[in-house]
Short mmCIF file of C-alpha atoms in Angstrom, two decimals:
data_model
loop_
_atom_site.label_atom_id
_atom_site.label_comp_id
_atom_site.label_asym_id
_atom_site.label_seq_id
_atom_site.Cartn_x
_atom_site.Cartn_y
_atom_site.Cartn_z
CA UNK A 1279 -0.11 0.01 -0.27
CA UNK A 1280 0.87 3.48 -1.14
CA UNK A 1281 2.06 5.92 1.57
CA UNK A 1282 0.80 9.40 1.34
CA UNK A 1283 4.31 11.52 1.18
CA UNK A 1284 4.77 15.17 2.01
CA UNK A 1285 8.28 15.51 1.09
CA UNK A 1286 9.61 18.36 -0.61
CA UNK A 1287 11.85 16.45 -2.93
CA UNK A 1288 12.42 14.23 -4.36
CA UNK A 1289 8.52 14.15 -3.24
CA UNK A 1290 5.74 11.85 -4.46
CA UNK A 1291 5.09 10.48 -7.76
CA UNK A 1292 1.61 9.71 -9.83
CA UNK A 1293 0.99 6.24 -9.10
CA UNK A 1294 0.15 5.42 -12.55
CA UNK A 1295 3.26 6.52 -13.64
CA UNK A 1296 5.07 4.30 -11.40
CA UNK A 1297 3.41 1.43 -13.06
CA UNK A 1298 3.85 1.85 -16.37
CA UNK A 1299 8.04 2.47 -15.79
CA UNK A 1300 7.08 -0.23 -13.57
CA UNK A 1301 5.32 -2.39 -16.34
CA UNK A 1302 8.93 -0.61 -19.72
CA UNK A 1303 11.34 -2.01 -17.44
CA UNK A 1304 12.46 -4.67 -18.48
CA UNK A 1305 11.40 -4.27 -22.35
CA UNK A 1306 10.37 -1.01 -23.13
CA UNK A 1307 7.49 -1.15 -26.13
CA UNK A 1308 9.35 -3.82 -27.27
CA UNK A 1309 12.92 -2.51 -28.38
CA UNK A 1310 13.62 -5.76 -25.70
CA UNK A 1311 15.66 -2.65 -23.68
CA UNK A 1312 15.09 -1.02 -20.31
CA UNK A 1313 15.13 3.09 -20.79
CA UNK A 1314 17.60 3.25 -18.99
CA UNK A 1315 20.12 0.29 -20.99
CA UNK A 1316 19.68 3.17 -24.23
CA UNK A 1317 22.16 5.06 -26.07
CA UNK A 1318 21.11 8.56 -25.84
CA UNK A 1319 21.12 8.71 -30.11
CA UNK A 1320 19.51 5.72 -30.70
CA UNK A 1321 16.00 6.09 -32.61
CA UNK A 1322 13.87 4.94 -29.50
CA UNK A 1323 15.85 7.00 -26.96
CA UNK A 1324 15.36 10.37 -29.71
CA UNK A 1325 12.11 9.88 -29.80
CA UNK A 1326 11.01 10.58 -25.59
CA UNK A 1327 13.04 12.94 -25.54
CA UNK A 1328 10.81 14.80 -28.70
CA UNK A 1329 7.54 13.86 -27.36
CA UNK A 1330 8.83 15.05 -23.60
CA UNK A 1331 9.90 18.14 -24.49
CA UNK A 1332 6.53 18.69 -26.80
CA UNK A 1333 4.17 17.61 -24.33
CA UNK A 1334 6.19 20.13 -21.74
CA UNK A 1335 5.39 22.80 -24.99
CA UNK A 1336 2.30 21.96 -25.34
CA UNK A 1337 0.81 22.00 -21.28
CA UNK A 1338 3.05 25.28 -21.03
CA UNK A 1339 2.05 26.88 -24.18
CA UNK A 1340 5.91 27.38 -24.46
CA UNK A 1341 5.58 30.71 -27.53
CA UNK A 1342 8.32 29.05 -30.76
CA UNK A 1343 10.44 31.15 -30.18
CA UNK A 1344 11.93 29.53 -26.43
CA UNK A 1345 14.24 26.62 -26.16
CA UNK A 1346 13.59 23.79 -24.30
CA UNK A 1347 16.76 22.53 -22.63
CA UNK A 1348 17.02 19.17 -20.38
CA UNK A 1349 20.24 19.69 -18.35
CA UNK A 1350 22.11 18.38 -14.62
CA UNK A 1351 23.20 19.97 -11.91
CA UNK A 1352 19.54 21.08 -10.05
CA UNK A 1353 18.38 24.71 -9.57
CA UNK A 1354 21.47 24.70 -7.79
CA UNK A 1355 23.23 24.80 -10.76
CA UNK A 1356 22.22 26.84 -12.75
CA UNK A 1357 22.09 29.73 -9.82
CA UNK A 1358 26.25 29.76 -11.03
CA UNK A 1359 24.88 28.99 -14.67
CA UNK A 1360 22.55 31.27 -14.89
CA UNK A 1361 25.15 34.72 -14.59
CA UNK A 1362 27.01 33.07 -16.33
CA UNK A 1363 24.97 32.46 -19.51
CA UNK A 1364 23.49 36.35 -19.30
CA UNK A 1365 25.33 38.41 -17.80
CA UNK A 1366 28.01 39.00 -21.02
CA UNK A 1367 28.55 43.09 -21.59
CA UNK A 1368 27.20 42.90 -18.24
CA UNK A 1369 27.15 44.73 -15.17
CA UNK A 1370 24.09 44.40 -12.64
CA UNK A 1371 21.87 41.48 -12.39
CA UNK A 1372 19.08 42.24 -9.31
CA UNK A 1373 17.72 40.01 -7.85
CA UNK A 1374 14.79 40.07 -5.34
CA UNK A 1375 14.83 38.14 -1.69
CA UNK A 1376 11.38 36.82 -0.25
CA UNK A 1377 14.39 33.49 1.03
CA UNK A 1378 16.06 30.40 2.05
CA UNK A 1379 16.24 29.52 -2.19
CA UNK A 1380 17.07 33.47 -3.04
CA UNK A 1381 19.65 33.94 -0.25
CA UNK A 1382 21.59 31.22 -1.95
CA UNK A 1383 20.74 32.25 -5.57
CA UNK A 1384 21.87 35.82 -4.89
CA UNK A 1385 25.12 34.87 -2.89
CA UNK A 1386 25.43 32.30 -6.43
CA UNK A 1387 25.44 35.52 -8.51
CA UNK A 1388 28.00 37.11 -6.78
CA UNK A 1389 30.47 34.93 -8.37
CA UNK A 1390 29.90 36.16 -11.95
CA UNK A 1391 28.42 39.40 -11.66
CA UNK A 1392 26.50 43.01 -9.41
CA UNK A 1393 24.44 42.05 -7.70
CA UNK A 1394 21.92 44.67 -6.71
CA UNK A 1395 18.73 43.13 -4.18
CA UNK A 1396 15.92 45.27 -5.72
CA UNK A 1397 14.25 43.52 -2.97
CA UNK A 1398 13.60 41.91 0.32
CA UNK A 1399 11.02 40.13 2.51
CA UNK A 1400 13.84 39.88 4.89
CA UNK A 1401 12.02 42.40 7.20
CA UNK A 1402 9.67 39.90 8.05
CA UNK A 1403 10.63 36.55 8.61
CA UNK A 1404 9.76 35.54 4.73
CA UNK A 1405 6.44 35.76 4.79
CA UNK A 1406 5.50 37.32 2.26
CA UNK A 1407 6.61 39.52 -1.20
CA UNK A 1408 7.19 42.34 -1.72
CA UNK A 1409 4.82 44.71 -4.11
CA UNK A 1410 6.67 45.14 -7.84
CA UNK A 1411 6.51 48.74 -6.20
CA UNK A 1412 8.40 48.49 -3.69
CA UNK A 1413 10.97 46.61 -6.23
CA UNK A 1414 14.41 49.13 -7.05
CA UNK A 1415 15.38 47.83 -9.88
CA UNK A 1416 19.26 48.63 -11.53
CA UNK A 1417 18.10 50.28 -15.31
CA UNK A 1418 20.52 48.44 -17.96
CA UNK A 1419 20.49 44.88 -15.40
CA UNK A 1420 20.87 41.98 -17.20
CA UNK A 1421 17.99 40.65 -15.88
CA UNK A 1422 15.85 41.02 -12.61
CA UNK A 1423 15.83 37.19 -11.16
CA UNK A 1424 12.99 36.52 -8.51
CA UNK A 1425 11.94 33.09 -7.35
CA UNK A 1426 8.69 32.05 -8.01
CA UNK A 1427 7.90 29.97 -5.12
CA UNK A 1428 10.02 29.55 -1.81
CA UNK A 1429 9.96 25.48 -0.60
CA UNK A 1430 10.95 26.38 2.40
CA UNK A 1431 9.60 29.27 3.00
CA UNK A 1432 6.00 27.93 1.51
CA UNK A 1433 5.51 32.18 -1.09
CA UNK A 1434 4.87 31.65 -3.77
CA UNK A 1435 4.11 34.33 -6.83
CA UNK A 1436 1.29 34.62 -7.36
CA UNK A 1437 0.97 37.56 -10.60
CA UNK A 1438 3.86 37.96 -12.90
CA UNK A 1439 6.69 40.92 -12.06
CA UNK A 1440 6.63 43.57 -15.54
CA UNK A 1441 10.40 44.04 -15.45
CA UNK A 1442 10.32 45.94 -19.37
CA UNK A 1443 12.71 45.98 -21.72
CA UNK A 1444 14.79 43.59 -18.45
CA UNK A 1445 14.96 39.27 -18.94
CA UNK A 1446 13.00 37.81 -15.72
CA UNK A 1447 14.89 34.85 -14.64
CA UNK A 1448 13.06 32.85 -13.02
CA UNK A 1449 12.55 29.94 -10.72
CA UNK A 1450 10.87 27.71 -11.01
CA UNK A 1451 11.11 24.78 -9.01
CA UNK A 1452 9.16 23.89 -6.44
CA UNK A 1453 6.15 25.75 -9.08
CA UNK A 1454 6.45 24.34 -12.86
CA UNK A 1455 3.49 22.98 -13.43
CA UNK A 1456 1.63 23.27 -10.79
CA UNK A 1457 -1.09 26.37 -12.42
CA UNK A 1458 -0.27 28.16 -15.97
CA UNK A 1459 2.47 30.66 -16.83
CA UNK A 1460 2.77 33.13 -19.34
CA UNK A 1461 5.74 31.80 -20.60
CA UNK A 1462 6.00 35.11 -23.09
CA UNK A 1463 6.54 37.55 -19.97
CA UNK A 1464 9.66 35.41 -18.52
CA UNK A 1465 13.81 35.56 -20.20
CA UNK A 1466 14.51 32.30 -18.77
CA UNK A 1467 11.81 30.07 -16.07
CA UNK A 1468 14.25 27.54 -15.30
CA UNK A 1469 14.16 24.49 -12.15
CA UNK A 1470 15.49 21.58 -11.35
CA UNK A 1471 12.76 19.02 -11.66
CA UNK A 1472 12.64 16.58 -8.10
CA UNK A 1473 9.78 18.58 -6.75
CA UNK A 1474 6.61 18.32 -9.51
CA UNK A 1475 8.10 16.62 -12.49
CA UNK A 1476 9.76 13.48 -12.23
CA UNK A 1477 13.04 12.45 -10.55
CA UNK A 1478 15.79 13.72 -9.60
CA UNK A 1479 19.62 14.79 -12.33
CA UNK A 1480 16.70 16.11 -14.52
CA UNK A 1481 17.11 20.61 -14.64
CA UNK A 1482 14.53 21.65 -16.98
CA UNK A 1483 14.99 25.55 -18.54
CA UNK A 1484 13.18 27.22 -21.02
CA UNK A 1485 14.66 30.50 -22.43
CA UNK A 1486 13.62 32.90 -25.06
CA UNK A 1487 16.12 33.05 -27.52
CA UNK A 1488 17.17 36.19 -28.14
CA UNK A 1489 19.61 36.06 -25.37
CA UNK A 1490 21.37 33.11 -26.35
CA UNK A 1491 23.86 35.23 -27.45
CA UNK A 1492 24.56 36.42 -23.17
CA UNK A 1493 27.28 34.09 -22.41
CA UNK A 1494 30.65 34.01 -20.33
CA UNK A 1495 33.41 32.22 -22.27
CA UNK A 1496 34.30 31.01 -19.05
CA UNK A 1497 31.14 28.99 -18.99
CA UNK A 1498 31.43 25.16 -19.34
CA UNK A 1499 30.14 23.94 -22.58
CA UNK A 1500 27.83 21.47 -20.96
CA UNK A 1501 25.88 24.58 -19.22
CA UNK A 1502 26.27 26.46 -21.96
CA UNK A 1503 22.47 27.43 -23.16
CA UNK A 1504 23.50 27.94 -26.58
CA UNK A 1505 26.17 24.56 -27.32
CA UNK A 1506 23.16 22.73 -25.38
CA UNK A 1507 20.23 24.33 -27.37
CA UNK A 1508 22.46 24.00 -31.09
CA UNK A 1509 22.85 19.86 -29.28
CA UNK A 1510 18.98 19.26 -28.18
CA UNK A 1511 20.07 18.71 -25.07
CA UNK A 1512 22.72 17.02 -25.91
CA UNK A 1513 26.18 18.07 -25.96
CA UNK A 1514 26.66 15.48 -22.91
CA UNK A 1515 24.85 12.45 -21.85
CA UNK A 1516 21.40 14.16 -20.90
CA UNK A 1517 20.29 11.94 -17.96
CA UNK A 1518 17.84 9.50 -19.89
CA UNK A 1519 15.82 8.18 -17.24
CA UNK A 1520 14.60 11.36 -15.22
CA UNK A 1521 14.21 12.57 -18.66
CA UNK A 1522 11.98 9.19 -19.56
CA UNK A 1523 9.69 9.59 -16.03
CA UNK A 1524 9.21 13.24 -16.71
CA UNK A 1525 7.80 11.90 -20.18
CA UNK A 1526 4.93 10.22 -18.67
CA UNK A 1527 4.33 12.60 -15.82
CA UNK A 1528 3.42 14.77 -18.30
CA UNK A 1529 1.29 13.39 -20.77
CA UNK A 1530 -0.21 12.51 -17.50
CA UNK A 1531 -0.69 16.03 -16.74
CA UNK A 1532 -2.42 16.09 -19.83
CA UNK A 1533 -4.26 13.16 -18.71
CA UNK A 1534 -5.68 14.52 -15.99
CA UNK A 1535 -6.92 18.56 -18.44
CA UNK A 1536 -3.87 19.73 -18.07
CA UNK A 1537 -2.12 22.82 -16.46
CA UNK A 1538 -5.35 24.77 -15.76
CA UNK A 1539 -7.11 21.55 -14.65
CA UNK A 1540 -4.15 21.18 -11.94
CA UNK A 1541 -4.34 24.26 -10.39
CA UNK A 1542 -8.25 23.85 -9.58
CA UNK A 1543 -6.77 21.06 -7.99
CA UNK A 1544 -4.09 22.92 -6.15
CA UNK A 1545 -5.80 25.27 -4.74
CA UNK A 1546 -8.82 23.26 -3.32
CA UNK A 1547 -5.90 20.86 -1.94
CA UNK A 1548 -4.60 24.27 -0.40
CA UNK A 1549 -7.56 25.65 0.91
CA UNK A 1550 -7.92 22.87 2.95
CA UNK A 1551 -5.22 23.14 4.69
CA UNK A 1552 -4.49 26.83 5.17
CA UNK A 1553 -8.37 26.15 5.97
CA UNK A 1554 -7.79 23.91 8.71
CA UNK A 1555 -4.34 25.88 9.87
CA UNK A 1556 -6.25 29.72 10.21
CA UNK A 1557 -9.21 27.86 11.58
CA UNK A 1558 -6.67 26.56 14.33
CA UNK A 1559 -5.75 27.88 17.47
CA UNK A 1560 -2.81 25.36 17.98
CA UNK A 1561 -0.95 26.15 14.83
CA UNK A 1562 0.24 28.26 12.59
CA UNK A 1563 1.41 28.67 8.77
CA UNK A 1564 4.35 29.85 8.81
CA UNK A 1565 3.56 32.35 5.89
CA UNK A 1566 1.50 35.20 6.43
CA UNK A 1567 0.71 36.79 4.33
CA UNK A 1568 -2.58 35.09 2.45
CA UNK A 1569 -1.70 36.63 -1.02
CA UNK A 1570 1.92 35.04 -0.85
CA UNK A 1571 -0.05 31.33 0.00
CA UNK A 1572 0.28 28.24 -2.05
CA UNK B 1386 2.94 23.91 -3.08
CA UNK B 1387 4.17 24.26 0.28
CA UNK B 1388 2.69 24.66 3.29
CA UNK B 1389 4.90 25.23 6.03
CA UNK B 1390 3.48 25.54 10.32
CA UNK B 1391 4.36 25.80 13.62
CA UNK B 1392 3.24 24.17 16.70
CA UNK B 1393 2.54 25.66 19.34
CA UNK B 1394 6.11 23.63 21.70
CA UNK B 1395 8.53 21.98 19.10
CA UNK B 1396 8.41 19.15 21.87
CA UNK B 1397 5.34 17.96 19.99
CA UNK B 1398 7.40 17.80 17.05
CA UNK B 1399 8.09 14.06 17.82
CA UNK B 1400 4.81 13.13 18.87
CA UNK B 1401 3.48 15.58 16.00
CA UNK B 1402 5.47 12.81 13.34
CA UNK B 1403 5.20 10.62 14.64
CA UNK B 1404 1.07 10.07 14.87
CA UNK B 1405 1.71 11.26 11.57
CA UNK B 1406 3.64 8.11 10.32
CA UNK B 1407 1.23 5.93 11.91
CA UNK B 1408 -2.11 7.25 9.38
CA UNK B 1409 0.84 6.59 6.94
CA UNK B 1410 1.68 10.30 6.39
CA UNK B 1411 5.92 10.71 6.42
CA UNK B 1412 7.78 13.16 4.94
CA UNK B 1413 6.38 16.06 7.25
CA UNK B 1414 9.23 18.32 9.20
CA UNK B 1415 9.84 21.27 8.16
CA UNK B 1416 13.43 22.49 7.12
CA UNK B 1417 15.92 22.52 9.21
CA UNK B 1418 16.41 26.22 8.80
CA UNK B 1419 13.22 26.65 9.79
CA UNK B 1420 12.10 23.85 11.74
CA UNK B 1421 8.53 23.13 12.73
CA UNK B 1422 6.51 20.95 10.13
CA UNK B 1423 5.88 20.96 6.49
CA UNK B 1424 3.31 20.14 3.71
CA UNK B 1425 3.98 19.93 0.24
CA UNK B 1426 1.14 18.97 -1.87
CA UNK B 1427 2.29 18.86 -5.86
CA UNK B 1428 0.74 17.87 -8.50
CA UNK B 1429 0.75 14.55 -7.18
CA UNK B 1430 -0.50 14.58 -3.84
CA UNK B 1431 -4.52 13.49 -4.17
CA UNK B 1432 -6.95 15.08 -3.22
CA UNK B 1433 -6.96 12.62 -0.35
CA UNK B 1434 -3.24 13.11 1.16
CA UNK B 1435 -4.26 16.09 2.02
CA UNK B 1436 -8.25 15.27 4.15
CA UNK B 1437 -6.06 12.79 5.89
CA UNK B 1438 -3.89 14.95 6.75
CA UNK B 1439 -6.21 18.26 7.69
CA UNK B 1440 -8.20 15.50 9.94
CA UNK B 1441 -5.41 14.10 11.82
CA UNK B 1442 -4.28 17.68 12.89
CA UNK B 1443 -7.49 17.76 14.08
CA UNK B 1444 -7.21 14.77 15.35
CA UNK B 1445 -3.55 16.22 17.06
CA UNK B 1446 -4.96 19.82 18.05
CA UNK B 1447 -7.62 17.45 20.65
CA UNK B 1448 -5.74 15.90 22.50
CA UNK B 1449 -2.53 18.57 22.70
CA UNK B 1450 -4.73 21.32 22.40
#
């Protein structure tokens, strides 16, 4: 019997996905192989990766001028990879600090670029998202970075900040695919897969193609978005099995009715739990701002 | 997606986690940076799982509140 697993990640996967993976473990679709044993350049795995990308594009309605990359290194890796890929020719990047993950991101970015903390919620123990009107953005910054859902503090953006001509970069590790998102309002969306997508080991990067010419010369090839985009994310061996499982999750999401349908379920779950916390004099929710709960 | 919360006394945390496990609910311990509890309710967590957690939380409060 399965257990209810409330882990922040690696986290629960849909039972149907695990059953399909179990059924296909020894012999994927008559290939006589497990997906784990396939060459990433063979036609079987290429088909799996292409389908996964197509399904992700459909789920998030990703415009054609955005590249989808299946990489490694997780969101902590991206904390360095993001500035390396975006700051060539720029001196400053803006970061909004809403919690532990924002702090990690901006600390790492300081190795590669001057960081301006445009707004911070630290004054109230990271229990809210600072309103856009309070942000002190830098004209001509390389990008504005947010963490759209703080996995530790539980603070979530329910709106998309307008950053004008400066590209918005979002760590969506624990929020991606939980609800619809207007990808066109972002320059880059990235996330580790092990929270709301699939197994650890896969990092998803969605990047607008006009931002691919801003990489520092020191950027390692495996983490160089333009080089990886040109190689269909296969410049190095991709995390093949994690991509396969993520693909099964995408199929499951489409069968549920897509992200608009799953959003309704997620709202219902959050309401159940927060109603319980708010009605109780015993428990106390960490995220005080109702508008930032998710 | 992630719902961190606290009990009135951290001394109750262990009993809360133990009772949850007896009802087949696990990994509710908060991140070491902030303590307390955390329920992550990602896409794959069914509504039934959250309902079971809420029922347990209310029972726990009646016993310890």
